mmCIF file of C-alpha atoms and ligand atoms in Angstrom:
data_model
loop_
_atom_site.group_PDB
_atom_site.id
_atom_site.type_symbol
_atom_site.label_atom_id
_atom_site.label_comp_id
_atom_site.label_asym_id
_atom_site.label_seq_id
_atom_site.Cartn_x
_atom_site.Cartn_y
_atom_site.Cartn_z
ATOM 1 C CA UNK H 1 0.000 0.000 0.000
ATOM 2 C CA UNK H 2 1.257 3.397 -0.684
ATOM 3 C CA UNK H 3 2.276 5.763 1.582
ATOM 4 C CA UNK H 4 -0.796 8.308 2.974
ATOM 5 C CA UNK H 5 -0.851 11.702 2.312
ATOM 6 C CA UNK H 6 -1.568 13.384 5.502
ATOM 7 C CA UNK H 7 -3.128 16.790 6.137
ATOM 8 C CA UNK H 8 -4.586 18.204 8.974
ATOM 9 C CA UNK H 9 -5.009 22.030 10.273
ATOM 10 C CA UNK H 10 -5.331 23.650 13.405
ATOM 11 C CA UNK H 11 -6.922 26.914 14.798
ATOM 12 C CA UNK H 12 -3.852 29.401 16.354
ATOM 13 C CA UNK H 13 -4.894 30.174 19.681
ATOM 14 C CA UNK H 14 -2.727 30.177 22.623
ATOM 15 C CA UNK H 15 -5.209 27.968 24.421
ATOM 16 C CA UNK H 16 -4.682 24.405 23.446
ATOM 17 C CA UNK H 17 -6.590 21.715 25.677
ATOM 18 C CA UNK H 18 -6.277 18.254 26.325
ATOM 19 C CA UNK H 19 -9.011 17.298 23.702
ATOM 20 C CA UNK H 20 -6.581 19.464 20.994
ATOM 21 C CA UNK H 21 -3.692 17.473 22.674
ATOM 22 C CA UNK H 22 -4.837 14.095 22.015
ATOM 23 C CA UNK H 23 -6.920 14.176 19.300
ATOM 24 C CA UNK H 24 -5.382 15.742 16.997
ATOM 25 C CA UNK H 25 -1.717 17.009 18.183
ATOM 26 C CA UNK H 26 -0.490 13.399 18.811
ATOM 27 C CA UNK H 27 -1.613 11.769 15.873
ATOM 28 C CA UNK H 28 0.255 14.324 14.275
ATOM 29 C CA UNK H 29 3.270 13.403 15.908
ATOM 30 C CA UNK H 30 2.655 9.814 15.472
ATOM 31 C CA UNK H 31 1.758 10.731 11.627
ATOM 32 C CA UNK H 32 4.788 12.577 10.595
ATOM 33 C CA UNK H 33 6.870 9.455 10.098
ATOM 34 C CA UNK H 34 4.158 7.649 8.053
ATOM 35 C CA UNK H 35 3.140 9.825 5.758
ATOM 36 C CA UNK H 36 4.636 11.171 2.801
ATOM 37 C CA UNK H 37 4.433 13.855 3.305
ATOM 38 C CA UNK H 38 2.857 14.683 6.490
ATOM 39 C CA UNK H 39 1.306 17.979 6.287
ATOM 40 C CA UNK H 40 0.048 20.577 9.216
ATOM 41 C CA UNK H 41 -1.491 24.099 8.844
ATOM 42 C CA UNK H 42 -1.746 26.679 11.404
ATOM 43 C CA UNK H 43 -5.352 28.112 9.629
ATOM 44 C CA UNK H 44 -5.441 31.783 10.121
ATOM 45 C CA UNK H 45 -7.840 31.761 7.768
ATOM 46 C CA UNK H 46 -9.995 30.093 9.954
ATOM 47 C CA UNK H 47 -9.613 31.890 12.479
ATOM 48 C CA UNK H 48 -11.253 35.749 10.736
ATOM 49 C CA UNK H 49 -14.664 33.633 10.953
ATOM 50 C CA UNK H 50 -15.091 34.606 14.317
ATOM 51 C CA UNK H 51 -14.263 38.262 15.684
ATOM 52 C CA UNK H 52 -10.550 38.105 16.362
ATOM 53 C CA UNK H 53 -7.888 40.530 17.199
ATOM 54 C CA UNK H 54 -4.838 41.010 14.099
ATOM 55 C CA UNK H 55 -2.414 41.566 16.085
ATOM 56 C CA UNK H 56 -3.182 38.621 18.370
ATOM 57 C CA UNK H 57 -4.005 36.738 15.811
ATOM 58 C CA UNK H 58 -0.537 37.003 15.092
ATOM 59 C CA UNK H 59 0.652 36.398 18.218
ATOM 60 C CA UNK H 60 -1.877 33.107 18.569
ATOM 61 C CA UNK H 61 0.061 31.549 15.520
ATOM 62 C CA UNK H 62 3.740 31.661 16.784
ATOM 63 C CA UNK H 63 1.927 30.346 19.940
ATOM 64 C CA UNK H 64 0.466 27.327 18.261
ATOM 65 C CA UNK H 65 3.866 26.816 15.991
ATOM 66 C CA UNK H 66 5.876 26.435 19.018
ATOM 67 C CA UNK H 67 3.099 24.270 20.668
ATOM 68 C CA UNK H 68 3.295 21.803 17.799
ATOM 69 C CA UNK H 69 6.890 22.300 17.935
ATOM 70 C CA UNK H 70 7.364 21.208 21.370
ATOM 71 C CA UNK H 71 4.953 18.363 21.618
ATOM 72 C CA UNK H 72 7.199 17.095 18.369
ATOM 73 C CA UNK H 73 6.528 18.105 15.325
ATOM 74 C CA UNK H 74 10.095 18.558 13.625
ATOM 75 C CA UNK H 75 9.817 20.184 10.733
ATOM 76 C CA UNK H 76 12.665 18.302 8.665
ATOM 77 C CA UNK H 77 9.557 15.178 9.188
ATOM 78 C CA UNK H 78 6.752 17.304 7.965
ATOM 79 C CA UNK H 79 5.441 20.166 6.049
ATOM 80 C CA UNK H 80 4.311 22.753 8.906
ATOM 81 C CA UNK H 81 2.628 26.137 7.667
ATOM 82 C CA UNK H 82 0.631 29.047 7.956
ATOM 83 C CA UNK H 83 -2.482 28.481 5.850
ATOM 84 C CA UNK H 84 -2.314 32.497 4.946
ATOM 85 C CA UNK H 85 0.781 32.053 3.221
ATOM 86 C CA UNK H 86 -0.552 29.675 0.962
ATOM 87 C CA UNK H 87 -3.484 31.570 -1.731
ATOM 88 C CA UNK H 88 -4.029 28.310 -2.905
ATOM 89 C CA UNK H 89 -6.523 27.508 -0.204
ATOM 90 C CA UNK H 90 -8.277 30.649 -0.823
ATOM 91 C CA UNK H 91 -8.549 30.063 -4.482
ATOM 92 C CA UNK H 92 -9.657 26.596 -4.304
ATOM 93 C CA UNK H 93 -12.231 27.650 -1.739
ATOM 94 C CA UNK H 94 -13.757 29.442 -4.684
ATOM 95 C CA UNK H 95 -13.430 27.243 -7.177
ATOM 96 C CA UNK H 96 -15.342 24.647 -4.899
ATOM 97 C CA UNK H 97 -17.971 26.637 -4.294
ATOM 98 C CA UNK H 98 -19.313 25.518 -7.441
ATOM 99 C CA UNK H 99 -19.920 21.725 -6.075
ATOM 100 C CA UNK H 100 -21.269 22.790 -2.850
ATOM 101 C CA UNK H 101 -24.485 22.683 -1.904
ATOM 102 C CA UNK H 102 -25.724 25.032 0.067
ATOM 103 C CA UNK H 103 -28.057 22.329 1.957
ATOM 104 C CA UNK H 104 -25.472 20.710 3.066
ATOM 105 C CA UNK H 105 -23.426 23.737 4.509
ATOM 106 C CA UNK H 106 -26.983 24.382 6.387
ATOM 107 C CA UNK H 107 -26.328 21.191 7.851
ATOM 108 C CA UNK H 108 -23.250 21.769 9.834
ATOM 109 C CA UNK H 109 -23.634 21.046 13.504
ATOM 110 C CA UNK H 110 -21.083 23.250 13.747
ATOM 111 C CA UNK H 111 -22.014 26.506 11.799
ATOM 112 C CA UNK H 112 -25.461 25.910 13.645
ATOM 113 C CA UNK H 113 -23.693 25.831 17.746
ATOM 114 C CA UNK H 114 -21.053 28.496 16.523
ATOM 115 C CA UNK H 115 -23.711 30.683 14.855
ATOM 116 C CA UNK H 116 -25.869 31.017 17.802
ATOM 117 C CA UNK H 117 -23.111 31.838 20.099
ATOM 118 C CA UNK H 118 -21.623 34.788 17.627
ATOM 119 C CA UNK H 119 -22.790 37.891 19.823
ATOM 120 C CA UNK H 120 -22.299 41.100 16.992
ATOM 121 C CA UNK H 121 -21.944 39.183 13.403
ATOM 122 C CA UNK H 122 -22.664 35.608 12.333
ATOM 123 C CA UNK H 123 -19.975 36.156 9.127
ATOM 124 C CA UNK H 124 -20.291 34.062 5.930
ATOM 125 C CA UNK H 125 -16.918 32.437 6.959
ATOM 126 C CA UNK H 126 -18.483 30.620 9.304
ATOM 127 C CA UNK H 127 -21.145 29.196 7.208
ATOM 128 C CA UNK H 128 -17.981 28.796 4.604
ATOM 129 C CA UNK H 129 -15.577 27.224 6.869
ATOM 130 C CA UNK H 130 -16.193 23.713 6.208
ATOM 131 C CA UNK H 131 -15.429 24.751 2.314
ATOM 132 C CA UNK H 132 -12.113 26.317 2.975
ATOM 133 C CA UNK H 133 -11.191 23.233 5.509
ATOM 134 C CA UNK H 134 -12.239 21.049 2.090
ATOM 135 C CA UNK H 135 -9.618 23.509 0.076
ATOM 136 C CA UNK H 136 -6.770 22.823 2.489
ATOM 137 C CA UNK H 137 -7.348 18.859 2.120
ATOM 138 C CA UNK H 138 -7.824 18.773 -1.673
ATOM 139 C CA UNK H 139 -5.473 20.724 -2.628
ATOM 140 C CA UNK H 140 -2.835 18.524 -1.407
ATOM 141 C CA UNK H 141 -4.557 15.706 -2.540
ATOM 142 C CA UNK H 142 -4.379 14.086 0.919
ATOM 143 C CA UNK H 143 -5.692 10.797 1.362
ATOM 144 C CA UNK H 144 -6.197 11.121 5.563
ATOM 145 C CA UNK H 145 -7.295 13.740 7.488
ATOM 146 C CA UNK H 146 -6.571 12.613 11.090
ATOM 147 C CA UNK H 147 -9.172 14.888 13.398
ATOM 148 C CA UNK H 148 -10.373 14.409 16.543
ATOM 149 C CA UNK H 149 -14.686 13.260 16.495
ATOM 150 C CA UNK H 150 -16.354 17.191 15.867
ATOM 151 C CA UNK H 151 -14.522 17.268 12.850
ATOM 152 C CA UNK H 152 -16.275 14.428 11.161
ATOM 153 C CA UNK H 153 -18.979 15.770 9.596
ATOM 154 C CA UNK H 154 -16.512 18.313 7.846
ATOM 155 C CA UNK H 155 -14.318 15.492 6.649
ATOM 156 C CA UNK H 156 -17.468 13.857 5.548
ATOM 157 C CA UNK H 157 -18.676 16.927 3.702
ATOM 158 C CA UNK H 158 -14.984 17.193 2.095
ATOM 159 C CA UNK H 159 -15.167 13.818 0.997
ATOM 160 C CA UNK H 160 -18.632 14.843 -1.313
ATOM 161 C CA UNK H 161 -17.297 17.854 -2.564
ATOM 162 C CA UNK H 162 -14.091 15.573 -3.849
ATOM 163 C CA UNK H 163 -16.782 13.304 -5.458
ATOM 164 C CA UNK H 164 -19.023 15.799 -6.892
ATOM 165 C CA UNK H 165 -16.574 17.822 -7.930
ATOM 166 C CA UNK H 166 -15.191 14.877 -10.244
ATOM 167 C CA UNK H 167 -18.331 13.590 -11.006
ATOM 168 C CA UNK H 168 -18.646 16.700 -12.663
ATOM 169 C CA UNK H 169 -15.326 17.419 -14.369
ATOM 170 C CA UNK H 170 -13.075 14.537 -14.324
ATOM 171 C CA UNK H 171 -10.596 12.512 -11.727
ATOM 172 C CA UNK H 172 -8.907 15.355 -10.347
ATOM 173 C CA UNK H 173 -8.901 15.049 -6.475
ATOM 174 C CA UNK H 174 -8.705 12.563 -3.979
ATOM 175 C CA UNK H 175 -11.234 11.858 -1.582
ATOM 176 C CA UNK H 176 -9.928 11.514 1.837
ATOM 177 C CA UNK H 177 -9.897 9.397 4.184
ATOM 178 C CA UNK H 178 -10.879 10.889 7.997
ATOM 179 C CA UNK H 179 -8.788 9.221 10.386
ATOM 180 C CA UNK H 180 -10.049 9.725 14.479
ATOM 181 C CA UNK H 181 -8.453 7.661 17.310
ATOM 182 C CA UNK H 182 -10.440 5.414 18.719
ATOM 183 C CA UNK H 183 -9.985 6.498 22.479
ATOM 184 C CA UNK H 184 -9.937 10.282 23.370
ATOM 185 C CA UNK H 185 -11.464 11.391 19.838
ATOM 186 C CA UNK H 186 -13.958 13.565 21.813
ATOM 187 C CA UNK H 187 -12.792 14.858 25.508
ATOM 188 C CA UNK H 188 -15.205 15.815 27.497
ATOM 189 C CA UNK H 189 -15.123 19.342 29.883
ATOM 190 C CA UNK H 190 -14.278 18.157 33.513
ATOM 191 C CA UNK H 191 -16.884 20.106 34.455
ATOM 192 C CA UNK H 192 -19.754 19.274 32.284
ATOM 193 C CA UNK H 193 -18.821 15.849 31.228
ATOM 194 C CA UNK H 194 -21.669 16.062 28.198
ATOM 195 C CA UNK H 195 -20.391 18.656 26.631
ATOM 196 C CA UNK H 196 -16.499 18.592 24.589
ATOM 197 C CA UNK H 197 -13.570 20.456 25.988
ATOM 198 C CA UNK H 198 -13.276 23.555 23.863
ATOM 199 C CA UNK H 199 -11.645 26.835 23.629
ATOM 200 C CA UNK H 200 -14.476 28.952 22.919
ATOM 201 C CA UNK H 201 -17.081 27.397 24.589
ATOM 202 C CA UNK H 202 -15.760 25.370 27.430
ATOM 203 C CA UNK H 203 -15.552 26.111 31.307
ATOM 204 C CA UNK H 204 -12.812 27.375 32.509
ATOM 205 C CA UNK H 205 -12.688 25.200 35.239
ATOM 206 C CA UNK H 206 -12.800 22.348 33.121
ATOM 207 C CA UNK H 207 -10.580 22.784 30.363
ATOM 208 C CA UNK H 208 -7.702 21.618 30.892
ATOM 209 C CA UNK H 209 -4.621 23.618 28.761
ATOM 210 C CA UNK H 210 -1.572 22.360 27.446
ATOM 211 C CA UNK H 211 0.176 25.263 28.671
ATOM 212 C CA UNK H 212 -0.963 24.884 32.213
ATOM 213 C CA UNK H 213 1.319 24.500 35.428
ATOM 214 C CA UNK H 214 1.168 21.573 37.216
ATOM 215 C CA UNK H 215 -0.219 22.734 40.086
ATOM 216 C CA UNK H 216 -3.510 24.235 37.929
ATOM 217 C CA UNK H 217 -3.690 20.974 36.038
ATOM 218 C CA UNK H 218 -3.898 18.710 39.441
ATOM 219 C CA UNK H 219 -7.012 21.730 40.910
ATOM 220 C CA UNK H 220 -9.060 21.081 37.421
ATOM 221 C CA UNK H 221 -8.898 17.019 38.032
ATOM 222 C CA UNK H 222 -9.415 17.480 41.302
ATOM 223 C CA UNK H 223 -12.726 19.328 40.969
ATOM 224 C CA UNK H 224 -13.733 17.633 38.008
ATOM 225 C CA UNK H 225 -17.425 16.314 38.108
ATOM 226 C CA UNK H 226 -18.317 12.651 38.739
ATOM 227 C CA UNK H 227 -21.454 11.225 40.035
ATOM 228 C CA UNK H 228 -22.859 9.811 42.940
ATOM 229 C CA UNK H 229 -21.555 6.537 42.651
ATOM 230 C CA UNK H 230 -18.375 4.850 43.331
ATOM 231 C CA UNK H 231 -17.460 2.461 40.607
ATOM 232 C CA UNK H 232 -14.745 3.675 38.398
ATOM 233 C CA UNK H 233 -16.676 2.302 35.586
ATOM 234 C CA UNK H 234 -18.069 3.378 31.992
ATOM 235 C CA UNK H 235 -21.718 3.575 31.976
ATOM 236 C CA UNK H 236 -24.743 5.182 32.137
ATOM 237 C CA UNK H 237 -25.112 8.750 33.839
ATOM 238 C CA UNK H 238 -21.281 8.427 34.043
ATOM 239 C CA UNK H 239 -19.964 10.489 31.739
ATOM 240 C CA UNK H 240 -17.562 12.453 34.232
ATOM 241 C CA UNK H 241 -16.010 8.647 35.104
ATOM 242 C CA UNK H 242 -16.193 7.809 31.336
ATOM 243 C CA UNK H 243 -14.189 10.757 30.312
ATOM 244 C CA UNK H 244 -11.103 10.074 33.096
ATOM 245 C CA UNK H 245 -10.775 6.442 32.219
ATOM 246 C CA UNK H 246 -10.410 7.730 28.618
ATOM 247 C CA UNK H 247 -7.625 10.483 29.627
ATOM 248 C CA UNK H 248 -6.045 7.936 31.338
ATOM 249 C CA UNK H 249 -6.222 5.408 29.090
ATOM 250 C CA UNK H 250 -4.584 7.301 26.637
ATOM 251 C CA UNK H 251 -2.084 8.853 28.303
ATOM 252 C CA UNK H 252 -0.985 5.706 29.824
ATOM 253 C CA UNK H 253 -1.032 3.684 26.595
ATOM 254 C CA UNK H 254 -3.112 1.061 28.055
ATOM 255 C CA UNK H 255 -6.588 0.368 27.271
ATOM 256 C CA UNK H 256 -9.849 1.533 29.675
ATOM 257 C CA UNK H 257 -10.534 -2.244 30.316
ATOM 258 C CA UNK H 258 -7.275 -2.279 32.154
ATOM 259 C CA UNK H 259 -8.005 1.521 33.643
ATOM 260 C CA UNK H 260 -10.939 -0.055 34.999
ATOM 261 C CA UNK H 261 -9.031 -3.314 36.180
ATOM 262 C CA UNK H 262 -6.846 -0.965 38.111
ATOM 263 C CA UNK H 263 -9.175 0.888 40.096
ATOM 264 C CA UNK H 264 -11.689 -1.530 41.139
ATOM 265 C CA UNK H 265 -12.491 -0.853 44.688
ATOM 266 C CA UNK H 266 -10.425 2.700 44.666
ATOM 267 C CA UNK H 267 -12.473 5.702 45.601
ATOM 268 C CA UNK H 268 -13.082 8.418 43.376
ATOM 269 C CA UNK H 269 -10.535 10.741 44.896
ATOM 270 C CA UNK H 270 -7.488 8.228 44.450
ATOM 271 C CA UNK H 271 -8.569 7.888 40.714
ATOM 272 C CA UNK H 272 -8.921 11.418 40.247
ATOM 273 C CA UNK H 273 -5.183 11.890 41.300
ATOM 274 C CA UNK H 274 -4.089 8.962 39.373
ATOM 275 C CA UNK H 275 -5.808 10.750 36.556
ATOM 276 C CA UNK H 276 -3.728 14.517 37.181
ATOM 277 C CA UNK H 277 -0.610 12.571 37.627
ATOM 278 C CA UNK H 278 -1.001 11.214 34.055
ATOM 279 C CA UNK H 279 -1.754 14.575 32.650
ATOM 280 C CA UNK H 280 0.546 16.314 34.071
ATOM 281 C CA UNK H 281 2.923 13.468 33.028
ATOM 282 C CA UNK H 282 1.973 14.349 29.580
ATOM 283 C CA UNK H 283 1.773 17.604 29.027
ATOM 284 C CA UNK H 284 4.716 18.334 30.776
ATOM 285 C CA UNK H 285 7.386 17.646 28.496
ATOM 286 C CA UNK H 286 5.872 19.910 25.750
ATOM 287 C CA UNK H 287 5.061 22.533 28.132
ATOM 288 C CA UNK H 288 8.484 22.927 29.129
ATOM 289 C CA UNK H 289 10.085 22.692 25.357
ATOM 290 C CA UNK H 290 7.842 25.485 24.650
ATOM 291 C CA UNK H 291 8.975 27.858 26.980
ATOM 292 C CA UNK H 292 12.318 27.222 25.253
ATOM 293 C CA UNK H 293 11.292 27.789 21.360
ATOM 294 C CA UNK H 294 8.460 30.422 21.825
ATOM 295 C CA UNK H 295 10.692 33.518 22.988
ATOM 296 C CA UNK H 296 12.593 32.922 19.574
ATOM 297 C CA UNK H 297 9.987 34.730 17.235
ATOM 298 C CA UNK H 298 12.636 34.889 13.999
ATOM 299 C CA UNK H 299 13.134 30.902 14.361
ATOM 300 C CA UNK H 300 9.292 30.103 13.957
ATOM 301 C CA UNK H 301 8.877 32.209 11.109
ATOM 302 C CA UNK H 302 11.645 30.647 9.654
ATOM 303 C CA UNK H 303 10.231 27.500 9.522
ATOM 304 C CA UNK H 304 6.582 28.635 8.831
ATOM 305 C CA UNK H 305 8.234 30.215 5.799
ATOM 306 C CA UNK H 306 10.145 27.092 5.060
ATOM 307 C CA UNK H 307 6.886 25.005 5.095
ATOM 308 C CA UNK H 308 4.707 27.250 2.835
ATOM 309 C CA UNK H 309 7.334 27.494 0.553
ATOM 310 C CA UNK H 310 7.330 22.988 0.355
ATOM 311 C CA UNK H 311 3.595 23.341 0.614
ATOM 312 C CA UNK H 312 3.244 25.966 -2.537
ATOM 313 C CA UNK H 313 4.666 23.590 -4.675
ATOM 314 C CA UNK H 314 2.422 20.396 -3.531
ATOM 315 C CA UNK H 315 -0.830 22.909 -4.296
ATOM 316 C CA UNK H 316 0.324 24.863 -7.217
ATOM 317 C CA UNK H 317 -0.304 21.571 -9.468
ATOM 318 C CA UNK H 318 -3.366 20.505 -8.361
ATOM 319 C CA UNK H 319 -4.809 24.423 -8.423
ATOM 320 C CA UNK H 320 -3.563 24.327 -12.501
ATOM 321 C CA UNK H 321 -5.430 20.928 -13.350
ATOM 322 C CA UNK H 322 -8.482 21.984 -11.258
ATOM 323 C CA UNK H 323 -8.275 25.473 -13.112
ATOM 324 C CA UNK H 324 -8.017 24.230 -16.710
ATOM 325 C CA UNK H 325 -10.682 21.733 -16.257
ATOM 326 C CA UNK H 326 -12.964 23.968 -15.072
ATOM 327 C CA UNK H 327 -12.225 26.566 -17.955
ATOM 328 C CA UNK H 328 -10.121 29.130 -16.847
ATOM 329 C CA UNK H 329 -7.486 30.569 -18.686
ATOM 330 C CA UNK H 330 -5.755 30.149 -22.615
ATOM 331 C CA UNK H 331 -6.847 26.145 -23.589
HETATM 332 N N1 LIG B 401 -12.591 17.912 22.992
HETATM 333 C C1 LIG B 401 -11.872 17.392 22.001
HETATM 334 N N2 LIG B 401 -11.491 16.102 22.030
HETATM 335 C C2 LIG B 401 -10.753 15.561 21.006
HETATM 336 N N3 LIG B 401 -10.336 16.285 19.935
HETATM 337 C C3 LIG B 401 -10.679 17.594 19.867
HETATM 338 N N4 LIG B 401 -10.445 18.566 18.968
HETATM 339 C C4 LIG B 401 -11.020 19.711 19.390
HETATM 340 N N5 LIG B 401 -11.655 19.513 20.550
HETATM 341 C C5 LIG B 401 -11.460 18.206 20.885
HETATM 342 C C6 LIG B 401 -9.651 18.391 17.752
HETATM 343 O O1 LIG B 401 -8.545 19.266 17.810
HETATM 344 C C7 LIG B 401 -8.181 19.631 16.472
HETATM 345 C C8 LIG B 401 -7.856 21.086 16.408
HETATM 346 O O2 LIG B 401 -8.994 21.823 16.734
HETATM 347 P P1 LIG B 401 -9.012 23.355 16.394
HETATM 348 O O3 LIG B 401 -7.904 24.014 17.095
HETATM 349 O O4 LIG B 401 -9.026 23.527 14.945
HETATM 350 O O5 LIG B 401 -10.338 23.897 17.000
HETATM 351 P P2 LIG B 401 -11.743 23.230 17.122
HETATM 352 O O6 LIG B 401 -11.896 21.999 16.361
HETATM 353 O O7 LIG B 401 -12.710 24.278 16.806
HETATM 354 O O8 LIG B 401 -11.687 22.799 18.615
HETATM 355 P P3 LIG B 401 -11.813 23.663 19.900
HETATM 356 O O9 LIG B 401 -10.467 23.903 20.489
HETATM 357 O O10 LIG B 401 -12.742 23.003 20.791
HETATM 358 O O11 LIG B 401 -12.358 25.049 19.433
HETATM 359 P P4 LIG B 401 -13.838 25.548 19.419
HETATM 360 O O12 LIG B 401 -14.127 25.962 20.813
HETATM 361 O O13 LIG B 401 -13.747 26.713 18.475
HETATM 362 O O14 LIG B 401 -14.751 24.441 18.954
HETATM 363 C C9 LIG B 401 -9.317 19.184 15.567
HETATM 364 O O15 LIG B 401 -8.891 18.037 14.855
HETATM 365 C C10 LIG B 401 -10.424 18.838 16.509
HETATM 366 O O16 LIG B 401 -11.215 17.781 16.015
#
């Protein structure tokens, strides 16, 4: 089998959580040695479809770099860029506008939460995100987008603009493959267990950052919501129990049979610890690398710069066949 093209994007704030950590930042790291190549985008573009600050936005994207840097990205393995610095994306975007329907952009679970949270302006790049995200992916011509489980109705959508699009005009892209680990694809806030961890509409209380101290990380477990019972179980009405044994799980490298194993008979304080101590096992490490390579502004540009140049000339290609199928420019 081939080697997969991997692509995946992330939003630049300065706020990654555990739910960014594993599902998405560590396949990353995981996928840089498998794919060829592996490709990640910081999408600034992404990030005007909310109100947003330019300066900090930035600011937010060096952040982000040096996060992905320090959790172990190296870019000599990869292709890591800033989506801005690649009009591809925007072009495409466009050009796929053709193939999508707007019925289907309607449908976006996302558009629909984020929408009704937007407090001045609901902007058309909201409704248009999931086309740009479907730009970034085609234009590469990825074949797996490794997300964590909000993002799979986007990949989904992707995957029928790729098929409509040559339906319509000819084998041009590749439809993707989404790729979402099987534990910890959707971490929950440790304060409202049925809702995801999130940067814009978490607690703060619950959200646990990659950036935080120790000492912050251990309060958040600590006070994260459980239930009344005292099984360390998955189950019904426990989805504050269900959502440790999966952070643990994963950042043990052990399955949540075996989490379970472990704890039979503990109370729910003792597994609460066990759970901190694992988190702050393993967010440590890229915390304290990242105090190292943020300060050094001129390095991360430097290798955003590096990356959009490698990137420029994967999408430049597939932006000329899509073009002259579709008509543009001299036959
Ligand atoms: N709670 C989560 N559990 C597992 N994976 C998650 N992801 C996000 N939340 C969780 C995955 O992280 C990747 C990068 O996400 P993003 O930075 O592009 O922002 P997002 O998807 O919009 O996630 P956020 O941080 O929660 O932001 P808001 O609050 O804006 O929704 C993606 O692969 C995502 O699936």
């Amino acid at each position: 089998m081939p080697a997969p093209i991997i692509f995946s994007g992330i939003q630049p704030t300065g706020r990654k959580h555990l739910g960014n950590f594993i599902g998405a930042i560590q396949q990353y790291v995981e996928g840089q040695d498998r794919g060829r190549p592996a490709i990640f985008c910081i999408v600034d573009l992404h990030a005007i479809s909310v109100a947003y600050d330019p300066d900090e936005l930035r600011e937010r994207v060096h952040d982000t770099t040096a996060i992905l840097l320090a959790a172990g990205l190296d870019p000599e393995r990869c292709i890591l860029f800033r989506q801005s610095d690649v009009r591809e994306h925007t072009e495409l975007t466009w050009l796929l506008s053709a193939v999508t329907s707007h019925g289907d952009l309607n449908r976006m679970t996302q558009f629909k939460e984020k929408s009704a949270r937007q407090r001045e302006l609901v902007s058309s790049a909201l409704f248009y995100y999931p086309v740009l995200m479907a730009a970034d992916v085609l234009a590469y011509r990825a074949t797996e987008v490794p997300v964590g489980d909000d993002q799979r109705q986007h990949v989904e959508l992707m995957r029928e603009i790729a098929r409509r699009f040559n339906e319509r005009f000819g084998e041009i892209l590749v439809v993707p493959e989404v790729l979402i680990p099987e534990v910890g694809a959707r971490i929950m806030d440790l304060q409202d267990p049925t809702s995801k961890m999130s940067t814009t509409s978490g607690t703060e209380g619950g959200t646990v950052l990659v950036l935080d101290e120790p000492a912050a990380i251990r309060k958040k477990f600590a006070g994260a919501v459980t239930d009344s019972g005292r099984e360390v179980v998955r189950g019904p009405d426990k989805a504050g129990i269900a959502n440790l044994i999966d952070i643990l799980a994963v950042a043990r490298g052990i399955d949540q049979d075996e989490v379970e194993r472990e704890f039979e008979g503990a109370g729910y304080g003792d597994f609460k610890e066990a759970v901190a101590e694992s988190a702050v096992e393993l967010l440590a490490p890229t915390r304290e690398r990242y105090a190292e390579l943020r300060p050094d502004e001129a390095a991360i540009e430097a290798t955003l710069a590096a990356g959009a140049e490698k990137a420029r000339a994967l999408a430049a290609p597939t932006l000329a066949d899509v073009r002259a199928v579709m008509g543009f420019g001299p036959k």
